[in-house]
mmCIF file of C-alpha atoms in Angstrom:
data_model
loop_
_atom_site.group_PDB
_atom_site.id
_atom_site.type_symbol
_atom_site.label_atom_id
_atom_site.label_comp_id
_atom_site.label_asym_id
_atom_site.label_seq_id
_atom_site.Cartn_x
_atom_site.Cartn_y
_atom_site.Cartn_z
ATOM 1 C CA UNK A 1 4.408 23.079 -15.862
ATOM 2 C CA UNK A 2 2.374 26.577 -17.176
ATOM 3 C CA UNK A 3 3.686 29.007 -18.958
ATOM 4 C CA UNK A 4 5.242 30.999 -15.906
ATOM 5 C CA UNK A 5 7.271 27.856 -15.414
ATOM 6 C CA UNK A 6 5.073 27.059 -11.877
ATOM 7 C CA UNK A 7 4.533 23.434 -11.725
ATOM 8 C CA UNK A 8 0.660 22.028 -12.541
ATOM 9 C CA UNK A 9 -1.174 21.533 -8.803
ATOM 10 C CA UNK A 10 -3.041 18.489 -9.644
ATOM 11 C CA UNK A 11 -5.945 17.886 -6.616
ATOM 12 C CA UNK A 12 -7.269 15.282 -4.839
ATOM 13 C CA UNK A 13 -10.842 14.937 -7.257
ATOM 14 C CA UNK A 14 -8.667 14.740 -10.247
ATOM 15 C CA UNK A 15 -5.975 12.306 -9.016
ATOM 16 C CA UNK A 16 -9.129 9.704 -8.139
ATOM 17 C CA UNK A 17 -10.422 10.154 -11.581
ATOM 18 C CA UNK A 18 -6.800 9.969 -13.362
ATOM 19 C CA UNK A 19 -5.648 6.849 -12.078
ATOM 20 C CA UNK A 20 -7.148 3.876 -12.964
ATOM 21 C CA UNK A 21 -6.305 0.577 -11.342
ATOM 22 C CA UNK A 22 -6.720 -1.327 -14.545
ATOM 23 C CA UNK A 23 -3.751 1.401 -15.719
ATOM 24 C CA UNK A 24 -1.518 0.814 -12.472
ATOM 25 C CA UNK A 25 -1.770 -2.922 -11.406
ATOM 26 C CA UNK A 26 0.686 -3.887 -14.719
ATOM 27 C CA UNK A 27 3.184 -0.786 -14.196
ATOM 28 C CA UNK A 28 3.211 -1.590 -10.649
ATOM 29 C CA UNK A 29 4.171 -5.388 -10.861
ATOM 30 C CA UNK A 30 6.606 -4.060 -13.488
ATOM 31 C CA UNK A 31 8.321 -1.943 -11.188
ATOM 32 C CA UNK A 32 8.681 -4.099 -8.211
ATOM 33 C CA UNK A 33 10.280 -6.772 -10.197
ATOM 34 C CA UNK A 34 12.509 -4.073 -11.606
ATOM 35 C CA UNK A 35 13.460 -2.631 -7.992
ATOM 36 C CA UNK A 36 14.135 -6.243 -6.584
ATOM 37 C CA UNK A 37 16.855 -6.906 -9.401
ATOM 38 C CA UNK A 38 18.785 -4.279 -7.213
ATOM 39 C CA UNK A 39 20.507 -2.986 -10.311
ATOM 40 C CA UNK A 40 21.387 1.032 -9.840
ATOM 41 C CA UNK A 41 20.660 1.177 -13.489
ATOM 42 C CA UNK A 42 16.908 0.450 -13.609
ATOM 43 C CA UNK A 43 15.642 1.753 -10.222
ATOM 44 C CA UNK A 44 17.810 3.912 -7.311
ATOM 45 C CA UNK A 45 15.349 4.152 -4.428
ATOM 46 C CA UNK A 46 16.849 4.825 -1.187
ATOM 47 C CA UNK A 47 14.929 3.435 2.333
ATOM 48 C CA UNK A 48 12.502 6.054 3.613
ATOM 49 C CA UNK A 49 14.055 9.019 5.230
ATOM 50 C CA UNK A 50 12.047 9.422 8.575
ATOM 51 C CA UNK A 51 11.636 12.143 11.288
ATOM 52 C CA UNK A 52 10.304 11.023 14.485
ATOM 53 C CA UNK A 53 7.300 13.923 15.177
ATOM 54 C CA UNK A 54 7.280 12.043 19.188
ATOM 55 C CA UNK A 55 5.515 15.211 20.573
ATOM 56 C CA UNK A 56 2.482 14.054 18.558
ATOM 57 C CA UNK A 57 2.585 10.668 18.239
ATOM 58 C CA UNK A 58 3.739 10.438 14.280
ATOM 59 C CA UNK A 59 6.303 10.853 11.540
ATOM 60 C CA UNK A 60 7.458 12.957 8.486
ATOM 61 C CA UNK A 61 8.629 11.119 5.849
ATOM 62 C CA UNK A 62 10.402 11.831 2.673
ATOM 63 C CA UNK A 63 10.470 9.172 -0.029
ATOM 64 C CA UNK A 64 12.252 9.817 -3.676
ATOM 65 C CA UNK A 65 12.747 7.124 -6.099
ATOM 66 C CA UNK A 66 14.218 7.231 -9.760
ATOM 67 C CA UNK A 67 13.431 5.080 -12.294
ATOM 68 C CA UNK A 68 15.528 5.185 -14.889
ATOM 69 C CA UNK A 69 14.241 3.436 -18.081
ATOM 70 C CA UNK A 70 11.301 4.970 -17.526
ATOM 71 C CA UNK A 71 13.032 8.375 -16.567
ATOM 72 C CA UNK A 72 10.397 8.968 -13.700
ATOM 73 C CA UNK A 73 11.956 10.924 -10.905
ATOM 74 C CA UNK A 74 9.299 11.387 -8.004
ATOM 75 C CA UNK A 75 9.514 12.026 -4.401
ATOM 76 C CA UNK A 76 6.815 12.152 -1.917
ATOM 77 C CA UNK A 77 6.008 14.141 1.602
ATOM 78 C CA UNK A 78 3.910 11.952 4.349
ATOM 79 C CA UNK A 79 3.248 12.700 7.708
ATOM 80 C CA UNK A 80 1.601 9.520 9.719
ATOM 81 C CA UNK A 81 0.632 9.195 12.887
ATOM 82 C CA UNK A 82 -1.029 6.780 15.551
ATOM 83 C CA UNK A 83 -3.677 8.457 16.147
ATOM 84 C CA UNK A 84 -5.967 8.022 19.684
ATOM 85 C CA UNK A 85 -9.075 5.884 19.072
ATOM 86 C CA UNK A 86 -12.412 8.145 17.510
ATOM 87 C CA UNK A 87 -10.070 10.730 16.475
ATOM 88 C CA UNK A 88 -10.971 12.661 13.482
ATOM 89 C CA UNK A 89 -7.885 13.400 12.034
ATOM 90 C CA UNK A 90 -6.472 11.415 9.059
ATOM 91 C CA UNK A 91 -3.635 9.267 9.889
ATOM 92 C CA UNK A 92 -1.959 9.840 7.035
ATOM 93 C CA UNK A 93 -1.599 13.081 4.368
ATOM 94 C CA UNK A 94 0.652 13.256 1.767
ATOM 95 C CA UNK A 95 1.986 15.193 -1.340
ATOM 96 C CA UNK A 96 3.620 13.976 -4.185
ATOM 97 C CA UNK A 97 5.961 16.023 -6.750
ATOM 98 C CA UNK A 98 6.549 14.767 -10.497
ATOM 99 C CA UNK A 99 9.792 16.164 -11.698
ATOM 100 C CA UNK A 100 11.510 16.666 -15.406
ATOM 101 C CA UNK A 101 14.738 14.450 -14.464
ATOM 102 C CA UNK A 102 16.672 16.175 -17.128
ATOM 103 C CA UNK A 103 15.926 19.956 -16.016
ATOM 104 C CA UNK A 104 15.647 18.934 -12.006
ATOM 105 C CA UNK A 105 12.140 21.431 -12.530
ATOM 106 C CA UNK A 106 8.845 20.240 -10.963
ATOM 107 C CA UNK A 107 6.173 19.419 -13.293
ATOM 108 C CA UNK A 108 3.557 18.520 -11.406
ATOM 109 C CA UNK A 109 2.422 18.748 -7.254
ATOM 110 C CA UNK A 110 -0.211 15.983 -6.636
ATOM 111 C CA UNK A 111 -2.500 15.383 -3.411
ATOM 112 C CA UNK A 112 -0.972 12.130 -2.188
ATOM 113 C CA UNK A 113 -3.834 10.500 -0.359
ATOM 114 C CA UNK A 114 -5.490 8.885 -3.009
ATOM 115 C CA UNK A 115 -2.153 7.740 -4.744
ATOM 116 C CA UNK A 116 -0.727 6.506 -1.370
ATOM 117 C CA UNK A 117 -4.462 4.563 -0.978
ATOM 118 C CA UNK A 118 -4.742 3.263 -4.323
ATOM 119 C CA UNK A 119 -0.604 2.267 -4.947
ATOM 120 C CA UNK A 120 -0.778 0.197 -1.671
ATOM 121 C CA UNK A 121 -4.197 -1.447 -2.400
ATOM 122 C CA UNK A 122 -2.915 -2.664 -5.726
ATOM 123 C CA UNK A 123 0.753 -3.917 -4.296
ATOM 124 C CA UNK A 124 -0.793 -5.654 -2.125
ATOM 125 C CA UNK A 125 -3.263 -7.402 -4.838
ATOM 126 C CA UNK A 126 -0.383 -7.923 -6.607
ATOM 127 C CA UNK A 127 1.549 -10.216 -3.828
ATOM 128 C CA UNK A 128 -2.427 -11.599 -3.266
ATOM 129 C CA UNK A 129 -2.066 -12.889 -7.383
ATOM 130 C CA UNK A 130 1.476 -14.842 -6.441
ATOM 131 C CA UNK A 131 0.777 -16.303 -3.415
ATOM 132 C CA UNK A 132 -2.802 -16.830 -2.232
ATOM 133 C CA UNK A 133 -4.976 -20.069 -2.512
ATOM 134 C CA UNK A 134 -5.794 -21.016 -5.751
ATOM 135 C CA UNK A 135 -9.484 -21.180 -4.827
ATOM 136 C CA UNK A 136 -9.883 -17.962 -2.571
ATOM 137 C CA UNK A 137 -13.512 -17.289 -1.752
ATOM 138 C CA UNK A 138 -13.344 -15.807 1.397
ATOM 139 C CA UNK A 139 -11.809 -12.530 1.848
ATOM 140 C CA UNK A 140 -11.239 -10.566 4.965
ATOM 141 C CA UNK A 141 -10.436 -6.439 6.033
ATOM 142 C CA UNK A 142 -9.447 -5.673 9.574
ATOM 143 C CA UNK A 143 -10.165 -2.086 9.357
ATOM 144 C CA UNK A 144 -12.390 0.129 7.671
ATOM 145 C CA UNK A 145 -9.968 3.411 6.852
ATOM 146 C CA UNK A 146 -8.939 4.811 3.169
ATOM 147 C CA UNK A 147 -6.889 2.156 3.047
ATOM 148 C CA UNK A 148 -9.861 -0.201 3.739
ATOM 149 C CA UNK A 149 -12.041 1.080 0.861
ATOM 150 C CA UNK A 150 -9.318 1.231 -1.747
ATOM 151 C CA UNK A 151 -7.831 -2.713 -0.697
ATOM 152 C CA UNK A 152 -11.739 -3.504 -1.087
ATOM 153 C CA UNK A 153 -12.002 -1.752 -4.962
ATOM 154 C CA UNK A 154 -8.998 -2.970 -6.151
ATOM 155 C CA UNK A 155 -9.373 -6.801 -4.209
ATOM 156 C CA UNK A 156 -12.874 -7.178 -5.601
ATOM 157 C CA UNK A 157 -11.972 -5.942 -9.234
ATOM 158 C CA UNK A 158 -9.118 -7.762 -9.744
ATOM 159 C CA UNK A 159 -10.100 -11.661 -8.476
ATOM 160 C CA UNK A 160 -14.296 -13.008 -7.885
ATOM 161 C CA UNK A 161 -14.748 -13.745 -3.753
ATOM 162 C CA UNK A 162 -17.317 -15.369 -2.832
ATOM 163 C CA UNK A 163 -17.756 -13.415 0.747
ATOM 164 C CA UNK A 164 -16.172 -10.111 1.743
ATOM 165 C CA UNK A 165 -16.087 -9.612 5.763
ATOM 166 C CA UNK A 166 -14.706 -6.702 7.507
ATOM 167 C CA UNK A 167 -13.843 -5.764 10.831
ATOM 168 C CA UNK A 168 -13.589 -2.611 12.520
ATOM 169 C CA UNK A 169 -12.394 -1.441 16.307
ATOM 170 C CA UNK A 170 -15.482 0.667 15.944
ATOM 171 C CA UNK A 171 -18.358 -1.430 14.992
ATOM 172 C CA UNK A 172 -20.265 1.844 13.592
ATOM 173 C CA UNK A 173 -17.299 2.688 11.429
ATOM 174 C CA UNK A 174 -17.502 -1.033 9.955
ATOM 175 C CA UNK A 175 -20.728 -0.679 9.455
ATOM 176 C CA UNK A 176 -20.277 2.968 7.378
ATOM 177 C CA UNK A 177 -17.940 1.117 5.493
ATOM 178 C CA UNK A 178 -20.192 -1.362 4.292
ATOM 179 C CA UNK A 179 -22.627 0.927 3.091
ATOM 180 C CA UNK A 180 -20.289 2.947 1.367
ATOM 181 C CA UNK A 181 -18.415 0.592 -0.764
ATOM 182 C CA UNK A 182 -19.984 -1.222 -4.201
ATOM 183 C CA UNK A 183 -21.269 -4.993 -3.055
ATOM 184 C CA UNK A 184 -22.318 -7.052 -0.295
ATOM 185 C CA UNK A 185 -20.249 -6.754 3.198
ATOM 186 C CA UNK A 186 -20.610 -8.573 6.200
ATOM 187 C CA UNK A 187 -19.417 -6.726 9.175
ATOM 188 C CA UNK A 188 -18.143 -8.848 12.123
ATOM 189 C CA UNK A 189 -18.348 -8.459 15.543
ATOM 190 C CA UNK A 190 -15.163 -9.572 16.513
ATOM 191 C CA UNK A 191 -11.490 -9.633 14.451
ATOM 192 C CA UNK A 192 -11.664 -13.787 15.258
ATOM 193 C CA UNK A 193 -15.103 -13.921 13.662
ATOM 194 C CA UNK A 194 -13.426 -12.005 10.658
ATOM 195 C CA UNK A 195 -10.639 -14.172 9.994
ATOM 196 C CA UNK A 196 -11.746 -17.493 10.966
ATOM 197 C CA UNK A 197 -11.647 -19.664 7.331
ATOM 198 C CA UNK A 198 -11.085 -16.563 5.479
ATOM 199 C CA UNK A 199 -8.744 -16.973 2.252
ATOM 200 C CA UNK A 200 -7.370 -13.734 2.153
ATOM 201 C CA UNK A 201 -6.826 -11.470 5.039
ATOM 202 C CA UNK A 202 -6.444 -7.648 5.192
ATOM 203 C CA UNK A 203 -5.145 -5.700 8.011
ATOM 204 C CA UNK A 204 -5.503 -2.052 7.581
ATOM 205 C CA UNK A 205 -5.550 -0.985 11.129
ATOM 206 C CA UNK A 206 -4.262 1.708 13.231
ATOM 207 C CA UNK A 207 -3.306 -0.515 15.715
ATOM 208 C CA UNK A 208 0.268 -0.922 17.513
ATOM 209 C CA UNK A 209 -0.131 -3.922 19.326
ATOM 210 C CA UNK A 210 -1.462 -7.346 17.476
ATOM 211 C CA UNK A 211 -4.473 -7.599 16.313
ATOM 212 C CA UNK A 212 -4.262 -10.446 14.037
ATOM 213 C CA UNK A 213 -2.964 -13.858 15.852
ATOM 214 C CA UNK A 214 -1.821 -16.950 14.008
ATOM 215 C CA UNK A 215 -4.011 -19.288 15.825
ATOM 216 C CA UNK A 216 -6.895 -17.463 13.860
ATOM 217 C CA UNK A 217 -5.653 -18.105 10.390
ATOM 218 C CA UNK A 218 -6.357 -20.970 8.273
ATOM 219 C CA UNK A 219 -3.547 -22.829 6.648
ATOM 220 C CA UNK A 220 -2.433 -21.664 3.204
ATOM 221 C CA UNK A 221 -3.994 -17.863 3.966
ATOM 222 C CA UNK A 222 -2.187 -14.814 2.482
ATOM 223 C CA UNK A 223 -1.908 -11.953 4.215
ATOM 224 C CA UNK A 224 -1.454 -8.370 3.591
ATOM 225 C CA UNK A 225 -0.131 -6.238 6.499
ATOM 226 C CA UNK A 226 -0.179 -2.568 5.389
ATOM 227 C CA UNK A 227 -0.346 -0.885 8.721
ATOM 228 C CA UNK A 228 2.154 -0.898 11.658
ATOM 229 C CA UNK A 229 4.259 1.190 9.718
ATOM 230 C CA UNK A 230 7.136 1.973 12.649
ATOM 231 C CA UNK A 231 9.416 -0.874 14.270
ATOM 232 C CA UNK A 232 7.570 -0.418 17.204
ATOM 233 C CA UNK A 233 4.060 -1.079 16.152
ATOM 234 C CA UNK A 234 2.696 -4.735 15.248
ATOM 235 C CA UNK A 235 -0.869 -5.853 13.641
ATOM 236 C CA UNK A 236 0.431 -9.543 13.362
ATOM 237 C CA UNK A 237 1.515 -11.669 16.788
ATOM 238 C CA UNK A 238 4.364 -13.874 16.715
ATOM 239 C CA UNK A 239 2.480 -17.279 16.383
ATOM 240 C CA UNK A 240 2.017 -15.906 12.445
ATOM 241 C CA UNK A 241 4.984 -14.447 11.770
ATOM 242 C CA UNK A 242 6.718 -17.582 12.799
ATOM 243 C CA UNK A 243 5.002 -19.713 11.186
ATOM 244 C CA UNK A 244 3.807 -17.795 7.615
ATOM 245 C CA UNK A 245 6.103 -17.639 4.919
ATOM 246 C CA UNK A 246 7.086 -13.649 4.937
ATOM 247 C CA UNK A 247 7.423 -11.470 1.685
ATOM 248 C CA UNK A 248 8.115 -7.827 1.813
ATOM 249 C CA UNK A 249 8.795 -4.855 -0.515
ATOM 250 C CA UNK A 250 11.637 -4.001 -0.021
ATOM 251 C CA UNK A 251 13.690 -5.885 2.005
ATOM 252 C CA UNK A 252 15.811 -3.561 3.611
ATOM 253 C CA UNK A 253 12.470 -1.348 4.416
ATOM 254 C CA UNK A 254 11.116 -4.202 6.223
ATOM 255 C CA UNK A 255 14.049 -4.571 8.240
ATOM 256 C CA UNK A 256 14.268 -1.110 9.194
ATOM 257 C CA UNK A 257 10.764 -0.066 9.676
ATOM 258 C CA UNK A 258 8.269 -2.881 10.129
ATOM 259 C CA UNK A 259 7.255 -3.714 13.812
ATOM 260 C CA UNK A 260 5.625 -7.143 12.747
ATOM 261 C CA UNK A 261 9.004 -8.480 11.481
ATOM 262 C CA UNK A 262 11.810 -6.883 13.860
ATOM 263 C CA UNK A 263 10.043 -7.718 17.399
ATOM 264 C CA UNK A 264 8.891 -11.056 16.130
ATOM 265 C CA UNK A 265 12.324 -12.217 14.934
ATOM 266 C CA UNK A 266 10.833 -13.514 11.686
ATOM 267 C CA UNK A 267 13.195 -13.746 8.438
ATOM 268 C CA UNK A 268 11.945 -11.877 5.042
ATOM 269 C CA UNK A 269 12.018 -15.413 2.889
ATOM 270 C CA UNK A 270 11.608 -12.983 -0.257
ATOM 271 C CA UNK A 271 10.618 -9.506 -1.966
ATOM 272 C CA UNK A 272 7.364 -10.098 -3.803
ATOM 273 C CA UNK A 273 9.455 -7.968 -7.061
ATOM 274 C CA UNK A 274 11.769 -11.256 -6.841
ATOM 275 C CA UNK A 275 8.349 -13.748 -6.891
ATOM 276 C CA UNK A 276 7.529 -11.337 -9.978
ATOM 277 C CA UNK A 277 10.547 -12.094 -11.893
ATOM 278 C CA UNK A 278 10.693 -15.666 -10.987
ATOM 279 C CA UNK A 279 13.938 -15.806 -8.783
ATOM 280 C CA UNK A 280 11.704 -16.774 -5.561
ATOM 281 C CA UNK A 281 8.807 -18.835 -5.553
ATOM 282 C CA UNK A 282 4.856 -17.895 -4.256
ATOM 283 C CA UNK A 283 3.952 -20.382 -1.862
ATOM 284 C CA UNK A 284 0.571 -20.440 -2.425
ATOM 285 C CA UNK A 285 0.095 -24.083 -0.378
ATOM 286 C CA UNK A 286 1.663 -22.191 2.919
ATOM 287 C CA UNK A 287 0.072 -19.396 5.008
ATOM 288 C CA UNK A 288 1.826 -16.305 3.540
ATOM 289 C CA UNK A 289 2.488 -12.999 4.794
ATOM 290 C CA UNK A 290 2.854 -9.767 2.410
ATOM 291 C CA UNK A 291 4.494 -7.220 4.647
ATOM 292 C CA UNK A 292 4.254 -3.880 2.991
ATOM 293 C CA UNK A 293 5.959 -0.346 4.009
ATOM 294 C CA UNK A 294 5.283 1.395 1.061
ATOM 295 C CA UNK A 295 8.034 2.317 -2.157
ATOM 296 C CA UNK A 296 8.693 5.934 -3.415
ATOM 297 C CA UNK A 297 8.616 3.557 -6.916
ATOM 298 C CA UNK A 298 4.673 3.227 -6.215
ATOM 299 C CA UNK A 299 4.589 6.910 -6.001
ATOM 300 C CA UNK A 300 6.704 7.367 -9.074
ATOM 301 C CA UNK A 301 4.678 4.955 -10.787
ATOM 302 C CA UNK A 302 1.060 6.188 -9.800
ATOM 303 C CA UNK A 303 2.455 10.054 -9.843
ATOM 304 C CA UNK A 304 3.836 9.531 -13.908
ATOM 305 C CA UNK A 305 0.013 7.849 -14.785
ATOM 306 C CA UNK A 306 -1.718 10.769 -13.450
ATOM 307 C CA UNK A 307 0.340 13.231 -15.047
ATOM 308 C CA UNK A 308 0.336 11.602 -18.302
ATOM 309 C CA UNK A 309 -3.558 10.865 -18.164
ATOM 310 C CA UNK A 310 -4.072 14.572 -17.446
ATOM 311 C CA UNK A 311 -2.280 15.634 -20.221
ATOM 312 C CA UNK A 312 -3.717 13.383 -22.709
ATOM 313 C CA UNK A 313 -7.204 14.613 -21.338
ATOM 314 C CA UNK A 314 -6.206 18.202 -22.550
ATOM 315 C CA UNK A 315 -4.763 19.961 -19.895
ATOM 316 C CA UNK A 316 -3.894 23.020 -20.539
ATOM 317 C CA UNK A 317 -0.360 23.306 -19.356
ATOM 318 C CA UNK A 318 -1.611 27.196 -17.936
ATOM 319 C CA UNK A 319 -4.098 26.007 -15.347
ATOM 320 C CA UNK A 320 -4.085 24.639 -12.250
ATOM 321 C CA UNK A 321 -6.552 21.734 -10.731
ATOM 322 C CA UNK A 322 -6.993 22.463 -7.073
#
């Protein structure tokens, strides 16, 4: 907060150089097993708050989480939509506020894409650590978004595949990704040709209807779904969800908002917090499915790292970062 008591605006450019997945992957895995011991005492997080935006095909939602060992209280703003195919609009934007939970003031008002990219990415490394294959060499992205490129950095610094494959709807906008990220990619003409023997799958997509079907995926793969983010949009058919062992963030988000798990009928067999602190086991000799929604803790988490790395980086509590 400056002098004139206005909270620090802290952009988009600065956010990607504050936070640090080296930084985040520990606090994060801290925090979900934290969350899962449902205990109003460490974390209160309450399920998404949505409103349906059905003129344009999207949603506003509002996400606050407290944390209070930590005494990080964070909330964030994120419209998403399904948007139509070659569109050039993001799918997602988002802001995040940092506040002082003693004084209720805001201290700091973040751009959320990159924290809503790189918090996801590294959940979904995290359930990747519990419960894929020992020996993973083959790992696969359906999609090619922001979401794409920060699941690639954060999948290819924290464990050594052999292989990386990707798969886009757009073959040209799998191919841009390739180019653009650090390391060899093989882009795939077809989702099947992605998937087929591939350790670790991805799906990143857009998409409302399946994309990803069971009869595809090797036994003993993990998967993490990120997309389908509304309980009427799927990325996985039911063949997988029947048949994978199914671990979600939050439990009660996943039953609410996730698509994948409420058409198919499949059962949440555990949080990945509750694999974390050792009350649920990882599977890793099943196929496995990592069903994430997104936490206003990952926010928190991401939102308190940036602020605190910006600080200790000298800034000057008078100026704003655009």
């Amino acid at each position: 907060m400056n002098m004139a008591g206005l909270p620090v605006l802290i952009g988009k450019e600065d956010v990607a150089r504050l936070l640090r997945y080296k930084d985040l992957l520990p606090k994060l895995e801290v925090a979900l097993g934290q969350f899962s011991k449902h205990d109003i005492s460490e974390v209160i997080q309450p399920v998404r708050t949505v409103v349906p935006l059905t003129k344009h095909n999207g949603f506003l939602g509002l996400m606050p989480a407290y944390m209070v060992h930590e005494d990080i209280l964070c909330t964030k703003m994120v419209a998403f939509y399904n948007r139509e195919q070659g569109s050039t609009l993001p799918s997602t934007q988002a802001t995040v506020l940092l506040f002082d939970p003693e004084s209720g003031c805001v201290l700091a008002v973040m751009d959320g894409e990159v924290i809503t990219a790189m918090r996801t990415a590294a959940a979904s490394a995290i359930s990747a650590k519990f419960s894929m294959p020992v020996q993973s060499e083959v790992l696969c992205i359906l999609g090619s978004g922001h979401q794409a490129v920060s699941h690639y950095d954060v999948f290819t610094e924290a464990f050594a595949f052999k292989q990386v494959r990707v798969w886009s709807q757009r073959k040209e906008s799998a191919e841009s990704f390739a180019s653009a990220v650090q390391g060899a990619v093989t882009v795939c003409s077809s989702a099947k040709e992605a998937v087929e023997g591939a350790d670790v799958i991805i799906t990143v997509t857009g998409a409302s209807q399946p994309v990803l079907f069971g009869e595809w995926v090797k036994p003993g793969a993990h998967v993490a779904a990120v997309g389908a983010c509304s309980p009427g949009w799927r990325e996985l058919d039911d063949v997988l969800m029947k048949k994978a062992v199914v671990y979600a963030d939050s439990r009660e988000g996943a039953m609410k908002e996730s698509g994948d798990i409420i058409l198919s009928g499949a059962q949440v067999f555990a949080e990945i917090g509750e694999v974390i602190n050792g009350t649920a086991p990882g599977h890793r000799e099943k196929t496995t499915v990592y069903k994430s929604l997104g936490m206003g803790i990952q926010d928190a988490v991401s939102a308190k790292l940036v602020y605190d790395q910006w600080k200790s980086q000298g800034g000057d509590p008078g100026v704003t970062h655009q």
